[in-house]
Short mmCIF file of C-alpha atoms in Angstrom, two decimals:
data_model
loop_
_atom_site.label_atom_id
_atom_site.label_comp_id
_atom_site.label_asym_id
_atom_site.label_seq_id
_atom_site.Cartn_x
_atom_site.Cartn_y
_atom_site.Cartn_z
CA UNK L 1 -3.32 12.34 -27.00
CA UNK L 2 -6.98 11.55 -26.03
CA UNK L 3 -7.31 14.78 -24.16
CA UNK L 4 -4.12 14.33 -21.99
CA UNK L 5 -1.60 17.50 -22.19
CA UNK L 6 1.84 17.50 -21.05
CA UNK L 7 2.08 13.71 -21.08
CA UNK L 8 5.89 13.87 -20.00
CA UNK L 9 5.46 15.81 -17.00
CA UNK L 10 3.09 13.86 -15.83
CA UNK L 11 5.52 10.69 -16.78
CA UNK L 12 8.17 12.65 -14.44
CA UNK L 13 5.71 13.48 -11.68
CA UNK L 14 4.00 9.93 -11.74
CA UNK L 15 7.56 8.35 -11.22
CA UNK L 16 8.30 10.22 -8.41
CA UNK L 17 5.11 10.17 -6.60
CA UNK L 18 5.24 6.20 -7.05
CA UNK L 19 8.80 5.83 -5.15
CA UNK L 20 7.83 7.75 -2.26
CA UNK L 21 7.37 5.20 0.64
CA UNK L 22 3.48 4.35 1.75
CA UNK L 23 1.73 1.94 3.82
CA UNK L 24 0.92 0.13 0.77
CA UNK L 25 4.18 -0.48 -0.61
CA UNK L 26 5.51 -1.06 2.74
CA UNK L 27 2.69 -3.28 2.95
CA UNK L 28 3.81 -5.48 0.26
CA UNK L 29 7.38 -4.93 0.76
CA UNK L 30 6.75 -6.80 4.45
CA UNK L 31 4.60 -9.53 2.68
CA UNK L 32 6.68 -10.53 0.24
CA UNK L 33 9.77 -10.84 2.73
CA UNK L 34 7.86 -13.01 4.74
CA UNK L 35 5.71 -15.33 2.41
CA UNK L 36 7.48 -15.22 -0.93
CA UNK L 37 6.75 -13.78 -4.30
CA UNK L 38 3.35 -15.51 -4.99
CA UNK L 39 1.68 -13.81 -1.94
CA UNK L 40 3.42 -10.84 -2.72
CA UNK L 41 1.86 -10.53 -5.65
CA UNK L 42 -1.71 -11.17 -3.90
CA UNK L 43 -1.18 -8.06 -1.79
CA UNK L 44 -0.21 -5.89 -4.82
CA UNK L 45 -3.29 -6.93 -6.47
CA UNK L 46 -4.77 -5.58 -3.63
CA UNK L 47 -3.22 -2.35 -4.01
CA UNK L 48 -4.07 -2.58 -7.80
CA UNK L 49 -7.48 -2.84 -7.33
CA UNK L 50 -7.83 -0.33 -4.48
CA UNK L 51 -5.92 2.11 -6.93
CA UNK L 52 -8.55 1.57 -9.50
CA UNK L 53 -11.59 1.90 -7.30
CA UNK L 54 -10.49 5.06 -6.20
CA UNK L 55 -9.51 6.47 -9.52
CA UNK L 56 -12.41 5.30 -10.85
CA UNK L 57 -14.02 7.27 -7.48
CA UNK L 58 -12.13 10.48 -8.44
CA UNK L 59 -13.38 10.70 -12.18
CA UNK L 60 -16.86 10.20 -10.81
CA UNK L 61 -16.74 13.67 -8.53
CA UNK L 62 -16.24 11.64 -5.13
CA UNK L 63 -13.54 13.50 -4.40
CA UNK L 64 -15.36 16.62 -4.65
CA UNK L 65 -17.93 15.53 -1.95
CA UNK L 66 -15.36 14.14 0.50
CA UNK L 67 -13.83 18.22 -0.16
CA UNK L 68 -17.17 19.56 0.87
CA UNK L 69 -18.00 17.18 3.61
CA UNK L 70 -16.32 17.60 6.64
CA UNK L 71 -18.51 15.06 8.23
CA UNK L 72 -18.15 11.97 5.52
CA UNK L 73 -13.98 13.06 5.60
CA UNK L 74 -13.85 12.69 8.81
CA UNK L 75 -15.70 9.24 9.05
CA UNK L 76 -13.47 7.60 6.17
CA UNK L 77 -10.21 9.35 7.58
CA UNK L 78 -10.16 8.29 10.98
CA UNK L 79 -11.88 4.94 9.98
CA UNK L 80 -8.41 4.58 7.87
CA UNK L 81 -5.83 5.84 10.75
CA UNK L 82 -7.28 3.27 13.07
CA UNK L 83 -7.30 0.20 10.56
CA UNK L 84 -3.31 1.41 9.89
CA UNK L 85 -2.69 1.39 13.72
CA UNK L 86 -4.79 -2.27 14.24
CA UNK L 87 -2.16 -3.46 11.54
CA UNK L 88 0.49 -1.50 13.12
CA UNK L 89 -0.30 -2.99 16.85
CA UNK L 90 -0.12 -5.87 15.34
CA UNK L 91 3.19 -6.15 13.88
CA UNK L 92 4.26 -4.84 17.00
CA UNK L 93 3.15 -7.59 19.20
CA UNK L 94 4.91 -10.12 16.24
CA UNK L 95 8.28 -8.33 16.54
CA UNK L 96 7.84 -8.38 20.72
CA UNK L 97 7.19 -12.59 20.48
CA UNK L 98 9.88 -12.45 17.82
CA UNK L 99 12.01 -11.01 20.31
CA UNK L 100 11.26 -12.86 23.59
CA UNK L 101 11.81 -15.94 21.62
CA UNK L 102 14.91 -15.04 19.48
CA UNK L 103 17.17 -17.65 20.96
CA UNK L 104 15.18 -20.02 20.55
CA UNK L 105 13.87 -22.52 17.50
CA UNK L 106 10.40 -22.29 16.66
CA UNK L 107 8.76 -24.53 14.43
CA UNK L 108 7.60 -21.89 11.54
CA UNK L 109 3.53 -22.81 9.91
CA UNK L 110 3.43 -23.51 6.38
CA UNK L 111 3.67 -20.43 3.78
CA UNK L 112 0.59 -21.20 2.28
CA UNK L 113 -1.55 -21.54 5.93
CA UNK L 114 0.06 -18.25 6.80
CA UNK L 115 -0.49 -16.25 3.90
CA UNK L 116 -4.22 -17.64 4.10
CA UNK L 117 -4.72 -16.41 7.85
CA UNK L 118 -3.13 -12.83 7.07
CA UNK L 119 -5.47 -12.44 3.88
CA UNK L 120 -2.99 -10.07 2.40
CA UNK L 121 -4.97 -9.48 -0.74
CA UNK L 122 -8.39 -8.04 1.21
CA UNK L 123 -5.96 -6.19 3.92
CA UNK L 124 -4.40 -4.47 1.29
CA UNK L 125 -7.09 -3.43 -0.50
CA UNK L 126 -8.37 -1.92 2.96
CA UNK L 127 -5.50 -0.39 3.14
CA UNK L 128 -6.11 1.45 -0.18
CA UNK L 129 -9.76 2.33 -0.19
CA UNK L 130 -9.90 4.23 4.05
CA UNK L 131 -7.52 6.70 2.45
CA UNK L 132 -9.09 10.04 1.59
CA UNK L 133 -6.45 11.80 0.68
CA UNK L 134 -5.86 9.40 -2.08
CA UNK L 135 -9.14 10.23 -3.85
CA UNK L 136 -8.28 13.85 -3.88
CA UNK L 137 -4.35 13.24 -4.61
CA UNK L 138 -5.68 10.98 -7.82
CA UNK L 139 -8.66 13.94 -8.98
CA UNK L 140 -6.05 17.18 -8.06
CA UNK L 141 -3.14 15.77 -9.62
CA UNK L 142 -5.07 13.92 -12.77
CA UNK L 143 -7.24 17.54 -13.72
CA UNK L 144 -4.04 19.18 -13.54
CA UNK L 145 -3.37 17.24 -17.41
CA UNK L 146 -6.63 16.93 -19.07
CA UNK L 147 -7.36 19.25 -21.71
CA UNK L 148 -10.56 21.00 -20.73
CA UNK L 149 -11.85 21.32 -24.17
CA UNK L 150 -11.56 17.15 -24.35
CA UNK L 151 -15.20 16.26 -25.79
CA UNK L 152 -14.66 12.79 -23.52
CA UNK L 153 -12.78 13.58 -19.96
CA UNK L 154 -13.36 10.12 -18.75
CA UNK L 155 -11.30 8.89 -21.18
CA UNK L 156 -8.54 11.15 -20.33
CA UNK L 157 -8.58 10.04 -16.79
CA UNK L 158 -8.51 5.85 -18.11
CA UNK L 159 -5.44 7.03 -19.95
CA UNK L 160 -3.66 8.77 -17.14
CA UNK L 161 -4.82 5.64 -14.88
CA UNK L 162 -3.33 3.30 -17.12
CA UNK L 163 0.21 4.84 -16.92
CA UNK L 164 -0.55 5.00 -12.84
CA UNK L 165 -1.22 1.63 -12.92
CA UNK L 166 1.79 0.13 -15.44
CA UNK L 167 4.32 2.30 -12.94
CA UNK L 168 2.60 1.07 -9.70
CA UNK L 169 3.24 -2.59 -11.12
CA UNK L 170 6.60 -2.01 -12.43
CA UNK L 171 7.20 -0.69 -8.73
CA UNK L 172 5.85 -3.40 -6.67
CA UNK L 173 7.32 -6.08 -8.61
CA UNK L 174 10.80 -4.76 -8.09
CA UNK L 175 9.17 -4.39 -4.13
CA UNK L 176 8.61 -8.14 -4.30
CA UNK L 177 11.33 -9.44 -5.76
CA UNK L 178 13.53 -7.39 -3.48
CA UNK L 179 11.62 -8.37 -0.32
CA UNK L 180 11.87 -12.23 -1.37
CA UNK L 181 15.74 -12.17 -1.24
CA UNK L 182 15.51 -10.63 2.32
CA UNK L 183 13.16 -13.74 3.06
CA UNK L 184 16.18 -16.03 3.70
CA UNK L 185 17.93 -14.16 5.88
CA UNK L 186 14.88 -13.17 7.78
CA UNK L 187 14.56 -16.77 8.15
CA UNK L 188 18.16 -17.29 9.63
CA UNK L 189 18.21 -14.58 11.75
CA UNK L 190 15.21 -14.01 14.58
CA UNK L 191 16.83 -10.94 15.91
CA UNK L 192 16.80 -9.03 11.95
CA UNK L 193 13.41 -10.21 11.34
CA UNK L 194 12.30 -8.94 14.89
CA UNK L 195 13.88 -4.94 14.31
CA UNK L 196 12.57 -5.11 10.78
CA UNK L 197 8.77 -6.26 11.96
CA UNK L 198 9.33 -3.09 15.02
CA UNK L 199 10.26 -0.68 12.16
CA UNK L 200 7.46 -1.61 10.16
CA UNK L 201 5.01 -1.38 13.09
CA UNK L 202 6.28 1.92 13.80
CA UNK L 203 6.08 3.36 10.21
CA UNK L 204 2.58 1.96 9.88
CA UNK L 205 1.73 3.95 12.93
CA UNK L 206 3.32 6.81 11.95
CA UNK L 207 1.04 7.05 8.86
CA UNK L 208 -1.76 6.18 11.17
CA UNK L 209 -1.04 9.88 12.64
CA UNK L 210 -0.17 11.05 9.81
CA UNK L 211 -3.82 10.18 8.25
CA UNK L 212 -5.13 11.96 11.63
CA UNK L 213 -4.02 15.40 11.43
CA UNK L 214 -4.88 15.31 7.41
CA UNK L 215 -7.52 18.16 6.44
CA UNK L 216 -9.75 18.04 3.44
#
């Protein structure tokens, strides 16, 4: 079909590379608890687009020059880890308020002013494009089901991107909706919302390090 071979492999493969937990679902995941299913969705459209940029990247042979350019790797790779641990730190120092201040009521800002200082849209997009090892994930595991004799490759790879994309949002949504009903109780109780924030902060640096010690 359009140059793509072994369309339900990749189906099976695509599903389970999509559950396993990154700082972009975990991203929205901790948005949508927080701010509700509207900015959820803002921060998965971040995601989206990031997704399709580097795709798009990937078909184009960028992931071929970050390969042979330990230099330009480098620069993007470490530029990512240290935007993950700036978020990280800061989830961190949330949770520690969120702590000192458990017992006691503090008057919340507005949803909508929130959501509009965090920016969740442009940080998850970020988020998406310092990630290297995306570009090459997206070009090695793409190439791996596109018929070489395929007069039109590109299209292949808009075809494989497609069903990326339609499992990414079928994903996130069920992300959203599932962070939205821990929104309430996150609300009634300081102490959950504090240990979830920490464990977030944590993870995020953990892929921060992670990101590090990758190789091209």
């Amino acid at each position: 079909m359009l140059g793509v071979i072994d369309l339900p492999t990749y189906l099976a493969g695509l599903v389970l590379i999509v559950l396993l937990p990154g700082p972009n679902s975990l991203y929205v995941l901790s948005v949508a608890a927080r701010r509700g299913v509207r900015t959820g969705y803002k921060a998965a459209a971040g995601v989206w687009c990031g997704d399709t940029v580097l795709m798009t990247l990937s078909a184009a042979g960028v992931a071929s020059l970050l390969q042979g350019n330990a230099v330009l790797f480098g620069i993007v790779k470490y530029a990512g880890a240290g935007y993950l641990t700036w978020l990280a730190f800061g989830m961190l120092r949330s949770a520690w308020t969120m702590w000192r201040t458990r017992r006691e009521r503090v008057e919340e800002k507005l949803p909508e002013q929130s959501a509009a200082e965090e920016r969740p849209y442009r940080r998850a997009l970020v988020i998406s494009l310092f990630n290297p090892k995306a570009i090459l994930f997206f070009v090695a595991f793409f190439v791996q089901f596109v018929d070489p004799g395929y007069a039109y490759p590109a299209l292949s790879f808009v075809v494989l991107g497609a069903f990326a994309q339609l499992a990414s949002f079928l994903y996130l949504t069920a992300l959203i909706f599932s962070g939205t009903r821990l929104a309430e109780a996150f609300r009634r109780r300081r102490r959950l919302s504090a240990g979830a924030t920490t464990a977030a902060g944590a993870l995020f640096l953990g892929f921060a390090v992670k990101l590090t010690l990758a190789s091209a």
